[in-house]
Coordinates of C-alpha atoms in Angstrom, one line a residue:
M1 CA 0.0 0.0 0.0
R2 CA 1.2 3.2 -1.0
L3 CA 0.1 6.0 1.4
T4 CA 0.8 9.8 0.8
L5 CA -0.7 12.8 2.6
R6 CA -1.2 15.7 0.8
P7 CA -1.1 18.8 3.2
T8 CA -3.0 21.9 1.1
S9 CA -3.3 24.4 3.3
R10 CA -2.7 25.6 7.0
A11 CA -4.4 25.6 10.4
F12 CA -3.4 28.4 12.8
W13 CA -1.6 26.0 15.5
G14 CA -0.3 23.4 12.3
G15 CA -3.1 21.0 13.4
C16 CA -5.5 19.1 10.5
V17 CA -8.6 21.5 12.1
F18 CA -9.5 22.8 15.2
L19 CA -13.6 23.8 16.1
A20 CA -12.8 27.0 17.8
L21 CA -10.2 28.4 15.0
P22 CA -11.6 30.7 12.1
A23 CA -13.5 29.1 8.8
A24 CA -11.2 30.0 7.5
A25 CA -8.4 27.8 9.8
L26 CA -10.5 24.4 9.5
A27 CA -10.0 24.2 5.2
Q28 CA -7.0 22.5 5.2
T29 CA -7.0 19.0 3.7
C30 CA -5.1 15.7 3.4
E31 CA -5.8 12.6 2.0
A32 CA -4.2 8.9 1.9
T33 CA -4.6 7.5 -2.1
S34 CA -4.0 3.3 -2.6
G35 CA -1.3 1.5 -4.4
P36 CA -0.8 -1.4 -6.3
H37 CA -0.9 -4.2 -3.4
P38 CA -3.4 -3.4 -0.4
P39 CA -2.7 -3.9 3.2
A40 CA -3.2 -7.5 5.0
V41 CA -6.4 -6.9 7.3
I42 CA -5.8 -8.2 10.9
E43 CA -8.5 -8.4 13.5
L44 CA -7.7 -8.7 17.4
Y45 CA -11.2 -9.4 19.3
T46 CA -10.0 -9.0 22.6
S47 CA -10.5 -7.9 26.0
E48 CA -10.1 -6.1 29.6
G49 CA -11.0 -8.7 31.8
C50 CA -9.5 -12.2 29.8
S51 CA -6.3 -13.0 31.5
S52 CA -4.6 -14.6 27.9
C53 CA -5.3 -11.7 25.9
P54 CA -2.7 -8.7 26.6
P55 CA -0.4 -11.6 24.8
A56 CA -3.0 -10.5 21.4
D57 CA -2.5 -7.1 23.0
R58 CA 0.7 -6.9 22.3
W59 CA 1.1 -8.6 19.3
L60 CA -1.3 -6.5 18.1
S61 CA 0.9 -3.4 19.1
T62 CA 4.0 -4.7 16.8
L63 CA 2.5 -3.4 13.6
K64 CA 3.0 -0.8 12.6
P65 CA 1.2 1.5 9.9
G66 CA 4.0 1.3 7.8
D67 CA 4.1 -2.4 7.7
G68 CA 1.7 -3.2 4.7
V69 CA -0.7 -4.2 7.4
L70 CA -3.9 -2.7 9.0
A71 CA -4.2 -4.2 12.9
L72 CA -7.7 -3.2 14.1
S73 CA -8.6 -4.6 18.1
F74 CA -11.9 -5.0 18.1
H75 CA -13.0 -5.0 22.1
V76 CA -15.7 -7.3 23.3
T77 CA -18.5 -7.5 25.6
Y78 CA -18.9 -10.9 27.3
W79 CA -16.5 -10.3 29.5
N80 CA -18.3 -7.5 31.3
H81 CA -20.0 -9.8 33.3
L82 CA -16.8 -11.1 35.2
G83 CA -15.6 -8.4 37.3
W84 CA -14.2 -5.6 34.8
R85 CA -15.5 -3.5 32.5
D86 CA -13.9 -2.9 29.3
P87 CA -14.4 0.6 28.9
F88 CA -13.4 0.4 25.5
A89 CA -15.6 -2.3 24.6
T90 CA -19.5 -1.8 22.0
S91 CA -22.2 -3.7 21.3
E92 CA -21.0 -3.1 17.7
T93 CA -17.1 -4.8 17.9
T94 CA -18.7 -7.8 19.8
S95 CA -21.8 -7.9 17.6
R96 CA -19.3 -8.0 14.6
Q97 CA -17.7 -11.3 16.2
Y98 CA -20.9 -13.0 16.5
R99 CA -21.3 -11.7 13.0
L100 CA -17.7 -12.8 11.8
K101 CA -18.4 -16.7 13.6
E102 CA -21.3 -17.4 11.4
A103 CA -19.6 -16.1 8.2
L104 CA -16.9 -18.4 10.0
G105 CA -19.1 -21.6 10.6
G106 CA -17.6 -21.4 13.9
K107 CA -19.7 -22.9 17.1
Y108 CA -18.5 -20.4 19.6
V109 CA -16.9 -17.2 20.5
Y110 CA -13.4 -17.1 22.1
T111 CA -11.2 -14.4 23.1
P112 CA -7.8 -13.4 21.4
Q113 CA -9.7 -14.7 18.1
V114 CA -6.9 -13.3 15.7
V115 CA -8.7 -12.9 11.7
L116 CA -6.6 -12.3 9.1
N117 CA -7.7 -11.0 5.9
G118 CA -11.7 -11.9 7.4
R119 CA -10.6 -15.8 8.0
D120 CA -9.7 -16.9 11.4
H121 CA -5.5 -17.6 12.4
R122 CA -4.3 -19.4 15.3
S123 CA -0.4 -19.4 14.1
W124 CA 0.1 -15.7 14.7
P125 CA 2.4 -15.3 17.9
G126 CA 5.3 -14.1 16.7
Q127 CA 4.5 -13.5 13.3
S128 CA 6.3 -10.2 11.9
P129 CA 4.3 -8.4 9.4
G130 CA 6.7 -9.5 6.8
Q131 CA 5.0 -13.2 7.6
L132 CA 1.1 -11.7 7.2
T133 CA 0.0 -12.2 3.7
R134 CA -1.7 -9.1 2.3
L135 CA -5.3 -8.8 0.0
S136 CA -5.4 -9.8 -3.3
A137 CA -4.6 -6.8 -5.7
E138 CA -6.6 -8.5 -8.6
G139 CA -10.2 -7.5 -8.2
A140 CA -9.7 -4.4 -5.3
P141 CA -10.7 -1.7 -6.5
G142 CA -9.0 1.7 -5.8
L143 CA -9.4 3.9 -3.1
R144 CA -9.4 7.6 -1.5
L145 CA -9.3 9.2 1.9
R146 CA -9.6 12.5 2.4
R147 CA -10.6 14.5 4.8
E148 CA -11.6 18.3 5.3
G149 CA -12.3 20.1 8.1
N150 CA -14.3 17.2 10.2
Q151 CA -15.3 15.4 7.4
I152 CA -13.9 12.6 5.9
S153 CA -15.1 11.2 2.5
A154 CA -14.1 7.4 1.2
H155 CA -13.9 8.3 -3.1
L156 CA -14.3 4.6 -4.5
S157 CA -13.4 3.1 -8.2
A158 CA -15.4 0.9 -10.3
S159 CA -14.7 -2.6 -9.8
A160 CA -15.8 -5.7 -12.1
A161 CA -15.2 -8.0 -10.2
H162 CA -17.7 -7.7 -7.4
P163 CA -21.1 -6.6 -8.2
K164 CA -21.9 -5.7 -5.0
L165 CA -19.2 -4.4 -2.0
A166 CA -20.0 -2.6 1.1
G167 CA -17.8 -1.5 3.9
Y168 CA -16.9 0.2 6.9
W169 CA -15.3 2.9 9.0
A170 CA -13.4 2.5 11.5
V171 CA -11.4 6.0 14.1
L172 CA -8.4 4.2 15.6
Q173 CA -6.7 4.7 18.9
D174 CA -3.3 4.4 20.2
G175 CA -0.9 4.4 23.0
I176 CA -3.9 3.8 25.8
V177 CA -3.2 2.5 29.1
S178 CA -4.9 0.7 31.2
Q179 CA -5.9 0.2 35.1
V180 CA -6.8 -2.9 35.7
T181 CA -8.4 -3.1 39.2
R182 CA -11.3 -5.9 39.0
G183 CA -11.7 -9.4 37.1
E184 CA -8.9 -11.9 35.9
N185 CA -6.6 -9.0 35.2
A186 CA -6.7 -7.4 38.1
G187 CA -3.0 -5.4 39.1
E188 CA -2.9 -5.1 35.8
A189 CA -1.3 -1.9 33.7
L190 CA -2.6 -2.7 30.2
R191 CA -1.4 -1.1 27.2
H192 CA -2.9 -1.2 24.0
D193 CA -2.5 -0.1 20.3
H194 CA -5.0 -0.1 16.9
V195 CA -8.1 0.3 19.1
V196 CA -11.3 0.8 16.9
G197 CA -13.4 3.8 19.3
L198 CA -15.0 4.1 16.7
Y199 CA -17.0 1.4 13.9
Q200 CA -19.0 2.5 11.9
P201 CA -20.6 0.4 8.8
V202 CA -21.8 1.2 5.3
E203 CA -24.5 0.5 3.3
P204 CA -23.9 -1.3 0.2
W205 CA -23.7 0.1 -3.6
A206 CA -22.3 -1.4 -6.7
G207 CA -19.5 -2.7 -7.8
N208 CA -19.5 -1.5 -11.1
A209 CA -20.0 2.4 -10.6
P210 CA -17.4 4.4 -8.3
H211 CA -19.1 5.4 -5.3
R212 CA -18.8 8.1 -2.1
T213 CA -19.1 7.4 1.1
Q214 CA -18.3 10.6 4.5
L215 CA -17.3 10.0 8.0
N216 CA -18.5 12.7 10.2
L217 CA -16.3 13.3 13.2
A218 CA -16.9 14.6 16.7
G219 CA -14.9 16.9 18.6
A220 CA -11.2 19.2 17.1
R221 CA -9.1 15.0 17.0
N222 CA -6.7 14.2 15.1
P223 CA -6.7 10.2 15.2
R224 CA -6.3 8.5 12.9
V225 CA -9.4 6.3 10.5
A226 CA -9.4 4.0 8.1
F227 CA -12.0 2.9 5.7
V228 CA -12.7 -1.0 4.8
V229 CA -14.0 -2.3 1.5
T230 CA -15.9 -5.6 2.3
T231 CA -17.8 -8.0 1.0
P232 CA -21.9 -7.0 1.2
D233 CA -22.0 -9.4 4.1
H234 CA -19.7 -6.8 5.3
M235 CA -16.7 -9.4 6.7
R236 CA -14.0 -10.7 4.1
P237 CA -11.6 -7.8 3.2
L238 CA -11.0 -6.7 -0.1
Q239 CA -9.1 -3.1 0.5
A240 CA -7.6 -1.1 3.1
L241 CA -6.4 2.6 3.6
V242 CA -5.5 4.4 6.9
L243 CA -5.4 8.2 6.7
Q244 CA -3.9 10.7 10.0
C245 CA -3.5 13.8 9.2
P246 CA -0.4 15.6 9.8
S247 CA -0.4 17.5 13.2

C-alpha cells in the first residue's frame, strides 16, 4: 500500500482541524491514496477482562502503520460481567464478532481471536508483519481518503470483479494505558494500540460504478481513520486504507 499525505493548506496551530478556529483555518485538507498492493487486514477480538488476551494485545502493538498491515483491535463486551467492565468494548464491535462467527461457520466466539483477511488465524504468535499475507490486488477497487475539517470522505473506483461492495469506517486509538483493578487482570496496567473506538458499517453499493461515502468526526481530534472495503456482508475485506493528517 502506498500512503501519500498531501496537506493543502495550513491551520493556525499546525493541526488538521480545530473547532475553535475561524472558518478559514478549517479548510486544511489532507488525503491518502491506495497503491497497487492492498495491506493485510488483521482483526483482534479481545477484552481487558480476559487473562489470555494481553499477549495478543502486545503482539498487535508490534504491527505498525507502515508495515503493510491494517491492525484493528475490537474489544468485546461478553467478559464485562466477570468483574471488570472493559471501557473500550461496544455492542457494535461485539456484534461484528458474532456475525463473523456465523460467516465462518464457527461454534462459538472466543478471545483472543485473530482474523487475517476475513479468516480465522491461529498461527499469529510471534509472526512478523512480513509473514502476514496481504489482500489480493486482483479486483480490489482503488480507494482515496480525504479529510476536510471534521469530514472524511472515501472515494472508490469501480470494480468489475464485484457486483456489490460494502465497507466500514474504523476510528483508531493508540498508546492507551488502562489500569485494571478487578477481574482476571486485576492489578495489571494494560497497553493497547489500534483500538477501534468507533465502528461504523456502510450499506452495500453497486461495485461496477464509482462510489463516495462520508464520515463526520465529533470534536477537534486528529485520530487515525481507516476505511475497509468488504464483501456485501461486511465480513471479508477487499481493500483498506488509513488516513491521519499531519499534526
